[in-house]
Coordinates of C-alpha atoms in Angstrom, one line a residue:
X1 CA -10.4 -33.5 14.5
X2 CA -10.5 -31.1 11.8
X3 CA -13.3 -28.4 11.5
X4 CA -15.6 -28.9 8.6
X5 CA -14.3 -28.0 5.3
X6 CA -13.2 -26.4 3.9
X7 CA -12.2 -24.7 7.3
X8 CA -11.2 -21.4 5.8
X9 CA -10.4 -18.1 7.8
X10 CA -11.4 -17.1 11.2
X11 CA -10.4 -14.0 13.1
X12 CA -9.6 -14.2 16.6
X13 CA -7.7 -12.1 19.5
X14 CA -4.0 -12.2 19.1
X15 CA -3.7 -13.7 22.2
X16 CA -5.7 -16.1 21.6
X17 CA -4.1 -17.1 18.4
X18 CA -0.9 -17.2 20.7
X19 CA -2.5 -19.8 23.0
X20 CA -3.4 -21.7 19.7
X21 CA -7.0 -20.9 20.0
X22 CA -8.8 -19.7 17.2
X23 CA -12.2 -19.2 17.3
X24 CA -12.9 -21.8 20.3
X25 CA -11.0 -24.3 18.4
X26 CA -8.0 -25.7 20.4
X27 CA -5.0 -27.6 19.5
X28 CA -1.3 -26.7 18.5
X29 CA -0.7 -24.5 15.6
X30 CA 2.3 -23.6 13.3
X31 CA 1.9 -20.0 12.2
X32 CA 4.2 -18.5 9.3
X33 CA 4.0 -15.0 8.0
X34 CA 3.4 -13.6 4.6
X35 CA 6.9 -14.4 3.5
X36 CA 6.3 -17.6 4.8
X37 CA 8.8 -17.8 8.2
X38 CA 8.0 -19.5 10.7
X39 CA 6.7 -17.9 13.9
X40 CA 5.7 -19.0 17.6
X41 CA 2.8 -17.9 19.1
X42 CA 4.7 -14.9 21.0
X43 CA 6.2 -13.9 17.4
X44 CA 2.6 -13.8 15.9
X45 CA 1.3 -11.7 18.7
X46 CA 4.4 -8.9 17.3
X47 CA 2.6 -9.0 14.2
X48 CA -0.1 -6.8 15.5
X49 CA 0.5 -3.7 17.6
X50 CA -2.3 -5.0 20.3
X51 CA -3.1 -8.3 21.8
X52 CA -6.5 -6.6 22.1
X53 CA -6.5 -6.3 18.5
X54 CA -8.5 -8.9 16.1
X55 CA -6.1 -10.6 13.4
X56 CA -7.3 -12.9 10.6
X57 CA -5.5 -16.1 10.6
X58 CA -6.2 -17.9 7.7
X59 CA -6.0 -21.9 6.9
X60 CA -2.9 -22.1 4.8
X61 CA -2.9 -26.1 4.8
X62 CA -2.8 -29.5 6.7
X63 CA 0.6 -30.4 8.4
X64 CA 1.9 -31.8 11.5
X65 CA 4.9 -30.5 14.1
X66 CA 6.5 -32.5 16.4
X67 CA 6.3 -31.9 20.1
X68 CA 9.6 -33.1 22.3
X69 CA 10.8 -36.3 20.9
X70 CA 7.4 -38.1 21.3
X71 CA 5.0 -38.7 18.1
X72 CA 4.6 -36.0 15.7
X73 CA 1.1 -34.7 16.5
X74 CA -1.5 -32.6 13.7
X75 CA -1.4 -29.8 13.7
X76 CA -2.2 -26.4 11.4
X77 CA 0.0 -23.9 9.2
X78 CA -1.6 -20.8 9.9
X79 CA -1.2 -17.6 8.1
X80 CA -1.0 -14.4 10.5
X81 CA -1.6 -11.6 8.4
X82 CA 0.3 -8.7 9.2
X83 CA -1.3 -5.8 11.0
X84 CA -0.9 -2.3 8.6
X85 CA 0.8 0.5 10.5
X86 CA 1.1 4.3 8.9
X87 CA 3.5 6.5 10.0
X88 CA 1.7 9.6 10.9
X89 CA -0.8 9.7 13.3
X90 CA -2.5 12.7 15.2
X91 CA -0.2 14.9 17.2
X92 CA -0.3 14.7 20.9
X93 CA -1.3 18.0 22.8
X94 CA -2.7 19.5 19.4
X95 CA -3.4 23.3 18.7
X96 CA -4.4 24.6 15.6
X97 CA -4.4 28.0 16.3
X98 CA -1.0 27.9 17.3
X99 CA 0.2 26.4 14.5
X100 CA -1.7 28.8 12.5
X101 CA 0.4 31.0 13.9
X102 CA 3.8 29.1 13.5
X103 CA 2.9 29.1 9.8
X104 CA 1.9 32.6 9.2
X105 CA 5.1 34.0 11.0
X106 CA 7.5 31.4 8.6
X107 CA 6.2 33.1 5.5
X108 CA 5.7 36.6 7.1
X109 CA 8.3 39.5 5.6
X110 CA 11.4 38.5 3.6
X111 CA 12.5 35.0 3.2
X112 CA 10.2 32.1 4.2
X113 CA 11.7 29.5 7.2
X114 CA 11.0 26.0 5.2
X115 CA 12.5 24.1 8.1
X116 CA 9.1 25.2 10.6
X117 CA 6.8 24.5 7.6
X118 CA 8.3 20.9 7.2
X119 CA 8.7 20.1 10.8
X120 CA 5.5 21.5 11.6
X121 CA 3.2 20.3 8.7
X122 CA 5.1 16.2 8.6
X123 CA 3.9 16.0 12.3
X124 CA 0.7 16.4 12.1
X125 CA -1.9 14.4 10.7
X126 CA -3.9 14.9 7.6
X127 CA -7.0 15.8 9.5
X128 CA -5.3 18.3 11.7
X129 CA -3.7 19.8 8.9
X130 CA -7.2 20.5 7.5
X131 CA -7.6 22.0 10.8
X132 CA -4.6 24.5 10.9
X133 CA -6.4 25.5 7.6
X134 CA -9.8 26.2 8.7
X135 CA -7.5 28.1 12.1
X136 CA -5.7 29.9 9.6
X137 CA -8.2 31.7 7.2
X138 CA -10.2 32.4 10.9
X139 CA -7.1 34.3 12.3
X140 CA -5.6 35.8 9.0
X141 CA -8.3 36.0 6.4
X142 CA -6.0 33.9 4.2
X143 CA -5.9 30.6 2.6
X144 CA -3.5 28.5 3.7
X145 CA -2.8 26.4 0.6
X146 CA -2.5 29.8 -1.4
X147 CA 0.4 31.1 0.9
X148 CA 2.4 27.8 1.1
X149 CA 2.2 28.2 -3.1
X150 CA 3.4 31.3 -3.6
X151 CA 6.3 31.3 -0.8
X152 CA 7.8 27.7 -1.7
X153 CA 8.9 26.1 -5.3
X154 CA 9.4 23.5 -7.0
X155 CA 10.0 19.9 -5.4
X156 CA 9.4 21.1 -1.9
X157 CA 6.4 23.2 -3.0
X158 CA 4.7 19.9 -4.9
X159 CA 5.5 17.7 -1.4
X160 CA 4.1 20.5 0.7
X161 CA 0.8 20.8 -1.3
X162 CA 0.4 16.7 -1.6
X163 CA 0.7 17.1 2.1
X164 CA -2.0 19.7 2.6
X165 CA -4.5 17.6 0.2
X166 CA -7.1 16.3 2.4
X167 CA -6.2 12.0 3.1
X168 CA -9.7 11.5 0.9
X169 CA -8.7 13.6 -2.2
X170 CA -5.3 12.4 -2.7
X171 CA -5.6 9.5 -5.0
X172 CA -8.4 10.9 -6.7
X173 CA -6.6 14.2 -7.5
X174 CA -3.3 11.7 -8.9
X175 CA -5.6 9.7 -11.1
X176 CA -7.5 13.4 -12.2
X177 CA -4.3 14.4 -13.1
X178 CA -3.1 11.1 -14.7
X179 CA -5.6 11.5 -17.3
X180 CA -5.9 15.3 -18.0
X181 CA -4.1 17.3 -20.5
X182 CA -2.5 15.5 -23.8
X183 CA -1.0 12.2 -23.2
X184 CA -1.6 9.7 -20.0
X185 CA 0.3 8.8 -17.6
X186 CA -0.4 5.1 -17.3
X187 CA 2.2 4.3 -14.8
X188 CA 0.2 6.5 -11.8
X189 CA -3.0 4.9 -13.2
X190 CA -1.4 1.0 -12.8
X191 CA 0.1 1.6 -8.9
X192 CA -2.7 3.4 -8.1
X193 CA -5.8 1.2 -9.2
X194 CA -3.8 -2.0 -9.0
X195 CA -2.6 -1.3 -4.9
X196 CA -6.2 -0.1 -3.8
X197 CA -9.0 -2.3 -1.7
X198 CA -12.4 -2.6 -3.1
X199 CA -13.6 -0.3 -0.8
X200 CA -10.4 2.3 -1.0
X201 CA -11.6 2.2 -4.9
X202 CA -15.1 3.0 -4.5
X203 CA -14.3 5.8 -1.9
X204 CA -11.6 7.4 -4.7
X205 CA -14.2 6.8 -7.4
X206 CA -17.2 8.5 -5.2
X207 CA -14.7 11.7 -4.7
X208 CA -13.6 11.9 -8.0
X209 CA -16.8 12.6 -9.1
X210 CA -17.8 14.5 -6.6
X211 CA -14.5 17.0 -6.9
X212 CA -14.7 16.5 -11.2
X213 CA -17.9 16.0 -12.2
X214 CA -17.2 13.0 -14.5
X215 CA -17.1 9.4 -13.6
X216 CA -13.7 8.4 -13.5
X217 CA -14.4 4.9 -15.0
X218 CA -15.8 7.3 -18.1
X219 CA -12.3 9.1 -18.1
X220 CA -10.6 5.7 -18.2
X221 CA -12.0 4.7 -20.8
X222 CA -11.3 7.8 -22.6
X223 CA -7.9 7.8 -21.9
X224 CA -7.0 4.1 -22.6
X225 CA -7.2 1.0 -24.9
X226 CA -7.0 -2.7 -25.6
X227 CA -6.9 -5.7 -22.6
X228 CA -5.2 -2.7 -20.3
X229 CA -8.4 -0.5 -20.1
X230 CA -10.4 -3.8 -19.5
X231 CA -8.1 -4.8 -16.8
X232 CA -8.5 -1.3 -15.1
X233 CA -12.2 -1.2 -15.9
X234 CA -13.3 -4.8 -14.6
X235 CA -10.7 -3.6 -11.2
X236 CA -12.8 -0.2 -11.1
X237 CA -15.8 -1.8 -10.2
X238 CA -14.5 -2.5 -6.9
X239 CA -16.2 -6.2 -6.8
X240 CA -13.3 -8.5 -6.2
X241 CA -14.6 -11.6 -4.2
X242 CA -14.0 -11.4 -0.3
X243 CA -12.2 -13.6 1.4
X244 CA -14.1 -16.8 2.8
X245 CA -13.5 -20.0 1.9
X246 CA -11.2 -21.5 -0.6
X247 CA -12.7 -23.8 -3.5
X248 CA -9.6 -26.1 -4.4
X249 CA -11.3 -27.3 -7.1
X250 CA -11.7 -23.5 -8.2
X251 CA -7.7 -23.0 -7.2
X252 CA -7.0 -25.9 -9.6
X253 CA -8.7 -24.9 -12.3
X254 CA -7.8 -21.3 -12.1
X255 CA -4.5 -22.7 -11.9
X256 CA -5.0 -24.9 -15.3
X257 CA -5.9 -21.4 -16.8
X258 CA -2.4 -20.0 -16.8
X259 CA -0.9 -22.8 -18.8
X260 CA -3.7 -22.1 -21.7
X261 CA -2.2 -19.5 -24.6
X262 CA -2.0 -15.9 -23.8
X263 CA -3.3 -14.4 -27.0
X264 CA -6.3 -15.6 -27.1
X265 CA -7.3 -15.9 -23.5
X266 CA -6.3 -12.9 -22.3
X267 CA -10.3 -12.0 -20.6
X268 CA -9.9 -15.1 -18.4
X269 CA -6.8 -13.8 -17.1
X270 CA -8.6 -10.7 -16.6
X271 CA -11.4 -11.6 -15.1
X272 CA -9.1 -14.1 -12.5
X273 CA -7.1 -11.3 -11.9
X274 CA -9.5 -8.9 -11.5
X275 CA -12.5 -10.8 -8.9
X276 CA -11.0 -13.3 -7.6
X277 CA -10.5 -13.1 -3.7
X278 CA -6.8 -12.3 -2.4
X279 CA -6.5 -15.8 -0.4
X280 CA -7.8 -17.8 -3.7
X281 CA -5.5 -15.7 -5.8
X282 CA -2.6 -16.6 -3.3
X283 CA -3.3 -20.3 -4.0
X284 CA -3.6 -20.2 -7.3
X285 CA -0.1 -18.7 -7.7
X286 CA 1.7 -21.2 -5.9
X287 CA -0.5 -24.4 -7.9
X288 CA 0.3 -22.3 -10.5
X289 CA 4.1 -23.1 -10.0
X290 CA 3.8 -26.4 -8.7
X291 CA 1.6 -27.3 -12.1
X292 CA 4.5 -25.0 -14.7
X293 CA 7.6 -24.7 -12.7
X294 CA 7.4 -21.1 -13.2
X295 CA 6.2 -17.9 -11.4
X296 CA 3.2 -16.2 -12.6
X297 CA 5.2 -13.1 -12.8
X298 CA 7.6 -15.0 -15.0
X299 CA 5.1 -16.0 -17.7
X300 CA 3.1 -12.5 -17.8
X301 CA 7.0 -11.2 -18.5
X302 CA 7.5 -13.9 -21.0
X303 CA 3.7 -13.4 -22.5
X304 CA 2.7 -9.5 -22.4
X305 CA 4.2 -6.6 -23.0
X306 CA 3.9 -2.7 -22.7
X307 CA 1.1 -1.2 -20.0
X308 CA -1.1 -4.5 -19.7
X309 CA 2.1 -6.5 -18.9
X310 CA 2.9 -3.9 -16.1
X311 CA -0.8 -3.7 -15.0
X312 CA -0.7 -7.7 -14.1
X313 CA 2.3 -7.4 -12.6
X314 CA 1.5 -4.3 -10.6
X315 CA -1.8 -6.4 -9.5
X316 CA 0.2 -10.3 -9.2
X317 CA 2.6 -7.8 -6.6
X318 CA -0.6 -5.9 -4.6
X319 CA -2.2 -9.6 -4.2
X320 CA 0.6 -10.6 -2.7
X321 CA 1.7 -7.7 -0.3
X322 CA 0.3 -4.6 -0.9
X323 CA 3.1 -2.9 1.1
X324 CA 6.1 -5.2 -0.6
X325 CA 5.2 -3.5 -4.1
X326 CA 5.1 0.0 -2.8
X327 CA 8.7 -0.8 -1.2
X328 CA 9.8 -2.2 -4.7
X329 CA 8.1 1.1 -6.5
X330 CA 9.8 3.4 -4.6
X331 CA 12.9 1.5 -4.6
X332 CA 12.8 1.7 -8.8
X333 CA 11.9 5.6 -8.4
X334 CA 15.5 6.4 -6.6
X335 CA 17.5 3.5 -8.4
X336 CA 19.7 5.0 -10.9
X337 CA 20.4 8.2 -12.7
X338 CA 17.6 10.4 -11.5
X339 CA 15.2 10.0 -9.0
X340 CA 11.8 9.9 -9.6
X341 CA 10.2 12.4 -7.2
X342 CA 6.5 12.8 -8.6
X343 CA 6.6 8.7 -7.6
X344 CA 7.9 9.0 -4.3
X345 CA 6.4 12.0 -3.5
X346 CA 3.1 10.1 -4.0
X347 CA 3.9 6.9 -2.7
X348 CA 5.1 8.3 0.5
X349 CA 2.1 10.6 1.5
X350 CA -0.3 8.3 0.3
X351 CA 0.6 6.0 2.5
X352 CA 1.7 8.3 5.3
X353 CA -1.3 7.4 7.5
X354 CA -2.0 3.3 5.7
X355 CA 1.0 1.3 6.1
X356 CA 4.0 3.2 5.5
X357 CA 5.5 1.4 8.1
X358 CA 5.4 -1.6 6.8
X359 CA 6.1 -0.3 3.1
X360 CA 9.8 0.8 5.2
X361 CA 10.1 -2.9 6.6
X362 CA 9.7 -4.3 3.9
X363 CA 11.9 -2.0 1.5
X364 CA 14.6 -2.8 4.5
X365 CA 14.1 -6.7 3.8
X366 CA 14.2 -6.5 0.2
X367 CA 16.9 -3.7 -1.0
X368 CA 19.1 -4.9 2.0
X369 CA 19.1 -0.4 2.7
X370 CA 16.9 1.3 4.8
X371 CA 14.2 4.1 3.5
X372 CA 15.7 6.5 5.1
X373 CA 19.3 5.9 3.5
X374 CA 17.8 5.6 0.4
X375 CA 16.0 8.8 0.4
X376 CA 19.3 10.8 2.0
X377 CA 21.2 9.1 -0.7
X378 CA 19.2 10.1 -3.8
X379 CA 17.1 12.9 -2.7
X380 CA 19.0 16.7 -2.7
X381 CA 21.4 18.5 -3.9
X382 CA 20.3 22.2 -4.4
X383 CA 18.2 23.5 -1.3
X384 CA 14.9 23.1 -2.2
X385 CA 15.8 19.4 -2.7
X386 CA 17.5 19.4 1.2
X387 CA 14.1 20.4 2.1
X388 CA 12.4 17.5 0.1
X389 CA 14.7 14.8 1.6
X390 CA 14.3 15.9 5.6
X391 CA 10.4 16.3 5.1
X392 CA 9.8 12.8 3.1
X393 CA 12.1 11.2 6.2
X394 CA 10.4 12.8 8.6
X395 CA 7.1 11.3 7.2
X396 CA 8.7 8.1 7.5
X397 CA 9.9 8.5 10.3
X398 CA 6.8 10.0 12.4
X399 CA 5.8 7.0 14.2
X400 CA 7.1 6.0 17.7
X401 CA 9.2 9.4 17.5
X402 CA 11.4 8.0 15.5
X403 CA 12.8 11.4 13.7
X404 CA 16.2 11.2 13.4
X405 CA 16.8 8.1 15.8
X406 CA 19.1 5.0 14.6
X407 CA 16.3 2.8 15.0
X408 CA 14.7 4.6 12.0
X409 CA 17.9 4.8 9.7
X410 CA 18.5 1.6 9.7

């Protein structure tokens, strides 16, 4: 029998979604993952790094599977969603003071050793890199930060320091310095407030007041205009539905609301776009092409332009898979002539300690190239640059020791 409607999400031990039980309700089940192929039971137990670990299986719809070559039997298509995984995590065997050390003798008398800074520093995790500051000044009398500045330059200087930001002041220092000086840049503005939780937003907009003494919702608004600051502003307030049940009636008619004229209904779209929850959102994209024949993305492309057409997209992306549009942005910041570094410097630390490793999977699935390759291919050619491309791949490349293994370049 089918629980009661409208039988939305339930969370449940990975082994117990294996054994088809979810939330004391037995039966067979069909589980797919976020792109939508098919797994067993033993394939959605990969998903997570733990069958100790809680996933959230969510009700995708009603279907049947056949078992053996007797009657085909109900069943459910179940949504596993895919457990996030960063990269860097805390250093086994961990001690500050020596690496205090290590540090102080790489920048000590003439000529600064880069390759113990960036071997060091990319091992460690943020919060014991705040540590090996707070060692540092004890044994030295010196700032830490200050040092690394005036004995590197340029690309590998800017990586260095993004490293040495603490995990909670990152995003909110990128946005600060989005919106300072003349001109904004919108596109750090769009990834970063169109990629973030709820709750990653209010934490960024709690520090950035904090660190600047201004609301950052204030310098938004300062900095912007039109149906693109109202898109930021109505995602700012961090009050996008959670996810419980889905309303089909509300899926259809949210659905209905992408075929009306863009033009004049731009504040529905923005207030869809901006509250709804990610698992309505999800089903409304794909009525949404049953009911046109077209992706959203297609008809925001066809209907906006300029930075509200990239905000939508940016958000349409994040709803989605967070981690498939940080693959695709810092696939676009290496593709072509120049690279992009400011992007991927950001992307990559950012993420260093959220889901970097799936950002790499899924750049790997997508771009039909590895991270790593990528990186090598498009990052250095003058020294400092050398020291850029080893330390972003050994960020990648932290978890499961992975450094410079063939499991990680490919």
């Amino acid at each position: 029998e089918r629980p009661p409607e409208p039988a939305p999400t339930w969370r449940c031990s990975a082994a117990g979604a294996a054994a088809g039980d979810v939330a004391g309700f037995g039966g067979r089940f069909l589980f797919v993952n976020q792109s939508g192929e098919r797994l067993n039971g033993n394939e959605a137990c990969k998903e997570v790094p733990s069958l100790n670990q809680e996933v959230l299986v969510e009700l995708d719809h009603w279907g049947a599977m056949p078992e053996g070559r007797g009657p085909w039997k109900p069943a459910f298509l179940l949504m596993v969603s895919q457990a996030l995984r960063g990269t860097v995590t805390d250093f086994p065997g961990f001690d500050e003071r020596a690496d205090a050390e290590t540090l102080r003798k790489a920048m000590k008398g003439l000529g600064t050793d880069e390759e113990s800074i960036l071997t060091l520093l990319t091992s460690r995790s943020n919060a014991q890199r705040q540590e090996i500051a707070m060692a540092f000044k004890t044994l030295f009398g010196r700032d830490l930060l200050d040092d690394l500045k005036s004995e590197l330059t340029g690309k590998f200087e800017k990586l260095i320091v993004a490293l040495m930001k603490p995990s909670r002041l990152y995003d909110a220092y990128e946005l600060k310095h989005a919106l300072k000086g003349a001109g904004t840049n919108e596109k750090v503005l769009t990834e970063i407030i169109a990629s973030r939780t709820p709750e990653e937003l209010r934490a960024i907009k709690q520090v950035y007041e904090e660190e600047y003494g201004s609301s950052l919702e204030d310098d938004v608004v300062g900095d912007t205009s039109g149906y693109y600051q109202r898109m930021l502003v109505v995602l700012l307030q961090a009050n996008r539905d959670p996810d419980a049940g889905i309303d089909e009636a509300q899926v259809e008619q949210d659905a209905q609301a992408g075929e009306l004229k863009w033009g004049t209904d731009e504040e529905k779209f923005i207030t869809i776009f901006g509250t709804r929850s990610v698992s309505h959102l999800r089903r409304v994209f794909d009525k949404y092409m049953t009911i046109s024949g077209f992706q959203i993305e297609e008809t925001i492309d066809r209907e906006t332009s300029g930075n509200l057409e990239q905000l939508l997209l940016a958000v349409v992306k994040s709803i989605r898979s967070i981690p498939a549009y940080l693959a695709e942005t810092l696939y676009y910041a290496m593709k072509g002539a120049g690279t992009d570094d400011h992007t991927l410097i950001r992307v990559v630390v950012s993420r260093s300690e959220i889901d970097l490793f799936n950002i790499r999977k899924e750049f790997r699935k997508n771009f039909a190239t590895s991270l790593y390759s990528m990186i090598k291919g498009n990052v250095g050619c003058v020294q400092s640059s050398i020291s850029v491309e080893k330390a972003l791949n050994f960020v990648c490349a932290s978890c499961a020791g992975l450094k410079g293994t063939r499991e990680f370049s490919q």
